[in-house]
Amino acid sequence: MENEITRRDMMKGLGLAGVLVGMEGLYHSAQGQTTTGGAAPRQIGECKLPPLPYAYDALEPTLDKETLTLHHGKHHAAYVSGFNGAMKKLEEARATGDFSLIKHWSREFAFHGSGHALHALYWANMTAKGGEPKEDLLEALKQSFGSLDQFKKQFVAATNSVEASGWGVLAYEPYMGHLVVLQAEKHQDLTIWGVCPILVCDVWEHAYYLKYQNRRAEYVDNFMKIVNWEEVARRYAKVKGLVGYR
Ligand code: MN3
């Protein structure tokens, strides 16, 4: 049973954390730093709403001008300002040491950050010209789904059946190295799509209950004393180049 839960949780986690979505424009800072390169850690700054890569009426008749104008100018913009607001509150919490609202602001951060990341990808992955996958991508789709047609059918079925609000997602799953179709119900679930984990602490009770019982905080404090920072640094070195990839 635990295997089932773990696998399900892992797949969800892969969708949430392992997917490399189009992150361009996600972390434009107030200082005007660009998102290319990724050689140095950038300062936390304000995000800006990235412009649409085409005119508001460019996708008609599939998506009409009014829909795109509202979706980009109001909805996506609200995610950007919400993300900036949450970052500011988290910065204040770090400065004052007052983490009493950490649960709320972590959720807001994930909700707006994920909204921003996914919308940036959504705009970029549409074009009026249409087309079909080719070469490497086509091969990967065939390998992962059997055929292009089977991929399309699965993607459409999964997207159509997302419960309530959310997204249909084609993603690269790096653990086994294949493409997967995922459903994202809502999109926040306490992460930002496209993040690459480099340090994790398991707080399922099985990780600490025999020794710490209900004293999770004590376990987490002690965990922080045994972090392998060299391993964290090794992983950071691998992923930092992905920031702002196009
Ligand atoms: Mn939307």
JSON list of N, CA and C and ligand atoms in Angstrom, two decimals, residues 71 75 79 119 167, ligand 1:
[
{"chain": "A", "resi": 71, "resn": "HIS", "atom": "N", "xyz": [-7.21, 37.11, -20.66]},
{"chain": "A", "resi": 71, "resn": "HIS", "atom": "CA", "xyz": [-6.42, 36.02, -20.07]},
{"chain": "A", "resi": 71, "resn": "HIS", "atom": "C", "xyz": [-5.00, 36.49, -19.77]},
{"chain": "A", "resi": 75, "resn": "HIS", "atom": "N", "xyz": [-5.66, 37.90, -16.07]},
{"chain": "A", "resi": 75, "resn": "HIS", "atom": "CA", "xyz": [-5.39, 36.69, -15.30]},
{"chain": "A", "resi": 75, "resn": "HIS", "atom": "C", "xyz": [-3.89, 36.44, -15.10]},
{"chain": "A", "resi": 79, "resn": "TYR", "atom": "N", "xyz": [-1.37, 36.77, -11.57]},
{"chain": "A", "resi": 79, "resn": "TYR", "atom": "CA", "xyz": [-0.41, 35.80, -11.03]},
{"chain": "A", "resi": 79, "resn": "TYR", "atom": "C", "xyz": [0.94, 36.48, -10.80]},
{"chain": "A", "resi": 119, "resn": "HIS", "atom": "N", "xyz": [1.48, 29.82, -17.44]},
{"chain": "A", "resi": 119, "resn": "HIS", "atom": "CA", "xyz": [0.96, 30.71, -18.48]},
{"chain": "A", "resi": 119, "resn": "HIS", "atom": "C", "xyz": [2.07, 31.13, -19.45]},
{"chain": "A", "resi": 167, "resn": "TRP", "atom": "N", "xyz": [-4.75, 21.84, -15.76]},
{"chain": "A", "resi": 167, "resn": "TRP", "atom": "CA", "xyz": [-3.97, 21.83, -16.99]},
{"chain": "A", "resi": 167, "resn": "TRP", "atom": "C", "xyz": [-3.75, 20.39, -17.45]},
{"chain": "B", "resi": 1, "resn": "MN3", "atom": "MN", "xyz": [-5.23, 30.73, -17.36]}
]
